[in-house]
């Protein structure tokens, strides 16, 4: 004999609107006002490259700060419900604020850092300073 747990609340007949409201309640509950964009970091011989996936943002919604070797990228994606004729039953896109910080090595040219935003990808290029290149050779004794 199998035991099946039954939720009596779901067994009662409901309207289709009420059914969807209850079923997707967790999906539309926006109590958390932040999200974490995906980040890719690459290094070449000339620079470090940081890419953040932040689709749906405008350039003015992104802030990039550099202080004491700490590069901080922050922004906000706002949920705008403009259409009064539509009811959202599921919202899986993350909305809110984000903040990512990266400790830069001493061997970068802070004055030449560049950022571009295209097709939802923020690309930050941090060039290396060849004169500050740290190379050491350790001899085995």
PDB file of C-alpha atoms in Angstrom:
ATOM      1  CA  UNK A   1       0.000   0.000   0.000  1.00  0.00           C
ATOM      2  CA  UNK A   2       1.380   3.436  -0.975  1.00  0.00           C
ATOM      3  CA  UNK A   3       1.037   6.455   1.216  1.00  0.00           C
ATOM      4  CA  UNK A   4       0.110   9.630  -0.620  1.00  0.00           C
ATOM      5  CA  UNK A   5       0.137  12.923   1.145  1.00  0.00           C
ATOM      6  CA  UNK A   6      -2.900  14.972   0.270  1.00  0.00           C
ATOM      7  CA  UNK A   7      -3.221  18.705   0.644  1.00  0.00           C
ATOM      8  CA  UNK A   8      -6.901  19.324   1.287  1.00  0.00           C
ATOM      9  CA  UNK A   9      -6.492  22.990   0.375  1.00  0.00           C
ATOM     10  CA  UNK A  10      -5.767  22.049  -3.254  1.00  0.00           C
ATOM     11  CA  UNK A  11      -8.689  19.632  -3.471  1.00  0.00           C
ATOM     12  CA  UNK A  12     -11.366  22.306  -3.200  1.00  0.00           C
ATOM     13  CA  UNK A  13     -12.621  23.761  -6.474  1.00  0.00           C
ATOM     14  CA  UNK A  14     -11.201  27.198  -7.275  1.00  0.00           C
ATOM     15  CA  UNK A  15     -11.333  29.637 -10.138  1.00  0.00           C
ATOM     16  CA  UNK A  16      -8.509  29.462 -12.638  1.00  0.00           C
ATOM     17  CA  UNK A  17      -7.215  32.904 -11.557  1.00  0.00           C
ATOM     18  CA  UNK A  18      -7.086  31.860  -7.920  1.00  0.00           C
ATOM     19  CA  UNK A  19      -5.402  28.577  -8.860  1.00  0.00           C
ATOM     20  CA  UNK A  20      -2.606  30.373 -10.725  1.00  0.00           C
ATOM     21  CA  UNK A  21      -2.259  32.989  -7.983  1.00  0.00           C
ATOM     22  CA  UNK A  22      -1.653  30.291  -5.387  1.00  0.00           C
ATOM     23  CA  UNK A  23       0.449  28.075  -7.640  1.00  0.00           C
ATOM     24  CA  UNK A  24       2.868  30.829  -8.730  1.00  0.00           C
ATOM     25  CA  UNK A  25       2.830  32.800  -5.489  1.00  0.00           C
ATOM     26  CA  UNK A  26       6.486  32.062  -4.752  1.00  0.00           C
ATOM     27  CA  UNK A  27       7.526  33.011  -8.287  1.00  0.00           C
ATOM     28  CA  UNK A  28       6.049  36.496  -8.073  1.00  0.00           C
ATOM     29  CA  UNK A  29       7.071  37.176  -4.473  1.00  0.00           C
ATOM     30  CA  UNK A  30       9.850  39.755  -4.820  1.00  0.00           C
ATOM     31  CA  UNK A  31      10.968  40.012  -1.205  1.00  0.00           C
ATOM     32  CA  UNK A  32      14.638  39.754  -2.180  1.00  0.00           C
ATOM     33  CA  UNK A  33      15.679  42.967  -3.908  1.00  0.00           C
ATOM     34  CA  UNK A  34      19.017  41.856  -5.325  1.00  0.00           C
ATOM     35  CA  UNK A  35      20.445  39.599  -7.967  1.00  0.00           C
ATOM     36  CA  UNK A  36      23.830  38.207  -8.853  1.00  0.00           C
ATOM     37  CA  UNK A  37      24.952  38.610 -12.462  1.00  0.00           C
ATOM     38  CA  UNK A  38      27.181  35.946 -13.999  1.00  0.00           C
ATOM     39  CA  UNK A  39      30.839  36.976 -14.291  1.00  0.00           C
ATOM     40  CA  UNK A  40      33.617  35.753 -16.581  1.00  0.00           C
ATOM     41  CA  UNK A  41      37.216  36.795 -15.895  1.00  0.00           C
ATOM     42  CA  UNK A  42      40.027  36.229 -18.370  1.00  0.00           C
ATOM     43  CA  UNK A  43      43.701  37.197 -18.500  1.00  0.00           C
ATOM     44  CA  UNK A  44      45.903  37.803 -21.499  1.00  0.00           C
ATOM     45  CA  UNK A  45      49.485  39.002 -21.679  1.00  0.00           C
ATOM     46  CA  UNK A  46      48.265  42.614 -22.024  1.00  0.00           C
ATOM     47  CA  UNK A  47      45.151  42.866 -19.815  1.00  0.00           C
ATOM     48  CA  UNK A  48      42.533  41.383 -17.523  1.00  0.00           C
ATOM     49  CA  UNK A  49      39.019  41.228 -18.939  1.00  0.00           C
ATOM     50  CA  UNK A  50      35.903  41.118 -16.771  1.00  0.00           C
ATOM     51  CA  UNK A  51      32.521  40.387 -18.364  1.00  0.00           C
ATOM     52  CA  UNK A  52      29.218  40.678 -16.504  1.00  0.00           C
ATOM     53  CA  UNK A  53      25.939  39.410 -17.927  1.00  0.00           C
ATOM     54  CA  UNK A  54      23.450  42.159 -17.062  1.00  0.00           C
ATOM     55  CA  UNK A  55      20.756  42.088 -19.750  1.00  0.00           C
ATOM     56  CA  UNK A  56      17.936  44.567 -19.523  1.00  0.00           C
ATOM     57  CA  UNK A  57      20.011  47.311 -17.949  1.00  0.00           C
ATOM     58  CA  UNK A  58      20.695  50.705 -19.417  1.00  0.00           C
ATOM     59  CA  UNK A  59      24.207  52.175 -19.316  1.00  0.00           C
ATOM     60  CA  UNK A  60      23.030  54.805 -16.828  1.00  0.00           C
ATOM     61  CA  UNK A  61      21.996  52.031 -14.397  1.00  0.00           C
ATOM     62  CA  UNK A  62      25.610  50.781 -14.076  1.00  0.00           C
ATOM     63  CA  UNK A  63      28.267  52.326 -11.843  1.00  0.00           C
ATOM     64  CA  UNK A  64      31.983  51.444 -11.866  1.00  0.00           C
ATOM     65  CA  UNK A  65      34.231  52.735  -9.085  1.00  0.00           C
ATOM     66  CA  UNK A  66      37.921  52.238  -8.355  1.00  0.00           C
ATOM     67  CA  UNK A  67      39.313  52.949  -4.907  1.00  0.00           C
ATOM     68  CA  UNK A  68      42.567  51.684  -3.412  1.00  0.00           C
ATOM     69  CA  UNK A  69      42.906  48.921  -5.985  1.00  0.00           C
ATOM     70  CA  UNK A  70      39.325  47.666  -5.471  1.00  0.00           C
ATOM     71  CA  UNK A  71      37.196  47.749  -8.620  1.00  0.00           C
ATOM     72  CA  UNK A  72      33.486  47.795  -7.724  1.00  0.00           C
ATOM     73  CA  UNK A  73      30.729  47.340 -10.289  1.00  0.00           C
ATOM     74  CA  UNK A  74      27.175  47.977  -9.151  1.00  0.00           C
ATOM     75  CA  UNK A  75      23.797  48.598 -10.688  1.00  0.00           C
ATOM     76  CA  UNK A  76      20.082  48.098 -10.515  1.00  0.00           C
ATOM     77  CA  UNK A  77      17.522  46.344 -12.688  1.00  0.00           C
ATOM     78  CA  UNK A  78      14.030  47.663 -12.002  1.00  0.00           C
ATOM     79  CA  UNK A  79      10.801  45.749 -12.478  1.00  0.00           C
ATOM     80  CA  UNK A  80       8.399  47.968 -14.369  1.00  0.00           C
ATOM     81  CA  UNK A  81       4.864  46.673 -14.711  1.00  0.00           C
ATOM     82  CA  UNK A  82       3.484  49.089 -17.284  1.00  0.00           C
ATOM     83  CA  UNK A  83       0.788  46.971 -18.919  1.00  0.00           C
ATOM     84  CA  UNK A  84      -2.362  47.095 -16.791  1.00  0.00           C
ATOM     85  CA  UNK A  85      -4.091  44.450 -18.971  1.00  0.00           C
ATOM     86  CA  UNK A  86      -1.601  41.689 -18.159  1.00  0.00           C
ATOM     87  CA  UNK A  87      -1.363  39.662 -14.974  1.00  0.00           C
ATOM     88  CA  UNK A  88       2.034  38.112 -14.314  1.00  0.00           C
ATOM     89  CA  UNK A  89       1.763  34.491 -13.167  1.00  0.00           C
ATOM     90  CA  UNK A  90       5.483  33.811 -13.211  1.00  0.00           C
ATOM     91  CA  UNK A  91       8.450  36.176 -13.063  1.00  0.00           C
ATOM     92  CA  UNK A  92      11.769  34.345 -13.214  1.00  0.00           C
ATOM     93  CA  UNK A  93      13.924  37.316 -14.161  1.00  0.00           C
ATOM     94  CA  UNK A  94      15.861  38.641 -11.192  1.00  0.00           C
ATOM     95  CA  UNK A  95      15.383  42.287 -10.318  1.00  0.00           C
ATOM     96  CA  UNK A  96      17.000  44.581  -7.795  1.00  0.00           C
ATOM     97  CA  UNK A  97      20.499  45.786  -7.074  1.00  0.00           C
ATOM     98  CA  UNK A  98      23.840  44.070  -7.543  1.00  0.00           C
ATOM     99  CA  UNK A  99      27.385  44.807  -6.435  1.00  0.00           C
ATOM    100  CA  UNK A 100      30.552  42.962  -7.456  1.00  0.00           C
ATOM    101  CA  UNK A 101      34.048  43.878  -6.258  1.00  0.00           C
ATOM    102  CA  UNK A 102      37.420  42.781  -7.626  1.00  0.00           C
ATOM    103  CA  UNK A 103      40.800  43.322  -5.955  1.00  0.00           C
ATOM    104  CA  UNK A 104      43.191  44.371  -8.699  1.00  0.00           C
ATOM    105  CA  UNK A 105      46.889  43.518  -8.601  1.00  0.00           C
ATOM    106  CA  UNK A 106      49.454  46.305  -8.339  1.00  0.00           C
ATOM    107  CA  UNK A 107      50.639  45.651 -11.893  1.00  0.00           C
ATOM    108  CA  UNK A 108      47.684  47.306 -13.695  1.00  0.00           C
ATOM    109  CA  UNK A 109      47.278  50.707 -15.329  1.00  0.00           C
ATOM    110  CA  UNK A 110      44.331  52.087 -13.371  1.00  0.00           C
ATOM    111  CA  UNK A 111      44.052  55.235 -15.513  1.00  0.00           C
ATOM    112  CA  UNK A 112      43.512  53.179 -18.695  1.00  0.00           C
ATOM    113  CA  UNK A 113      40.635  50.946 -17.517  1.00  0.00           C
ATOM    114  CA  UNK A 114      37.834  50.930 -20.096  1.00  0.00           C
ATOM    115  CA  UNK A 115      34.253  49.689 -19.949  1.00  0.00           C
ATOM    116  CA  UNK A 116      31.784  49.003 -22.761  1.00  0.00           C
ATOM    117  CA  UNK A 117      28.209  47.722 -22.681  1.00  0.00           C
ATOM    118  CA  UNK A 118      26.760  45.867 -25.649  1.00  0.00           C
ATOM    119  CA  UNK A 119      23.878  43.387 -25.976  1.00  0.00           C
ATOM    120  CA  UNK A 120      23.526  42.940 -22.212  1.00  0.00           C
ATOM    121  CA  UNK A 121      27.220  42.251 -21.580  1.00  0.00           C
ATOM    122  CA  UNK A 122      29.344  44.711 -19.613  1.00  0.00           C
ATOM    123  CA  UNK A 123      32.982  44.325 -20.665  1.00  0.00           C
ATOM    124  CA  UNK A 124      35.665  45.894 -18.446  1.00  0.00           C
ATOM    125  CA  UNK A 125      39.253  45.807 -19.712  1.00  0.00           C
ATOM    126  CA  UNK A 126      41.994  46.368 -17.123  1.00  0.00           C
ATOM    127  CA  UNK A 127      45.339  46.810 -18.936  1.00  0.00           C
ATOM    128  CA  UNK A 128      48.548  45.573 -17.360  1.00  0.00           C
ATOM    129  CA  UNK A 129      51.471  47.922 -16.768  1.00  0.00           C
ATOM    130  CA  UNK A 130      54.569  46.220 -18.149  1.00  0.00           C
ATOM    131  CA  UNK A 131      56.858  48.439 -16.081  1.00  0.00           C
ATOM    132  CA  UNK A 132      55.279  47.115 -12.879  1.00  0.00           C
ATOM    133  CA  UNK A 133      55.528  43.510 -13.959  1.00  0.00           C
ATOM    134  CA  UNK A 134      56.619  41.378 -11.037  1.00  0.00           C
ATOM    135  CA  UNK A 135      58.958  38.637 -12.067  1.00  0.00           C
ATOM    136  CA  UNK A 136      61.176  36.795  -9.667  1.00  0.00           C
ATOM    137  CA  UNK A 137      63.386  33.801  -9.928  1.00  0.00           C
ATOM    138  CA  UNK A 138      63.915  31.635  -6.906  1.00  0.00           C
ATOM    139  CA  UNK A 139      66.967  29.441  -6.818  1.00  0.00           C
ATOM    140  CA  UNK A 140      66.912  26.067  -5.233  1.00  0.00           C
ATOM    141  CA  UNK A 141      69.550  25.597  -2.538  1.00  0.00           C
TER     142      UNK A 141
END
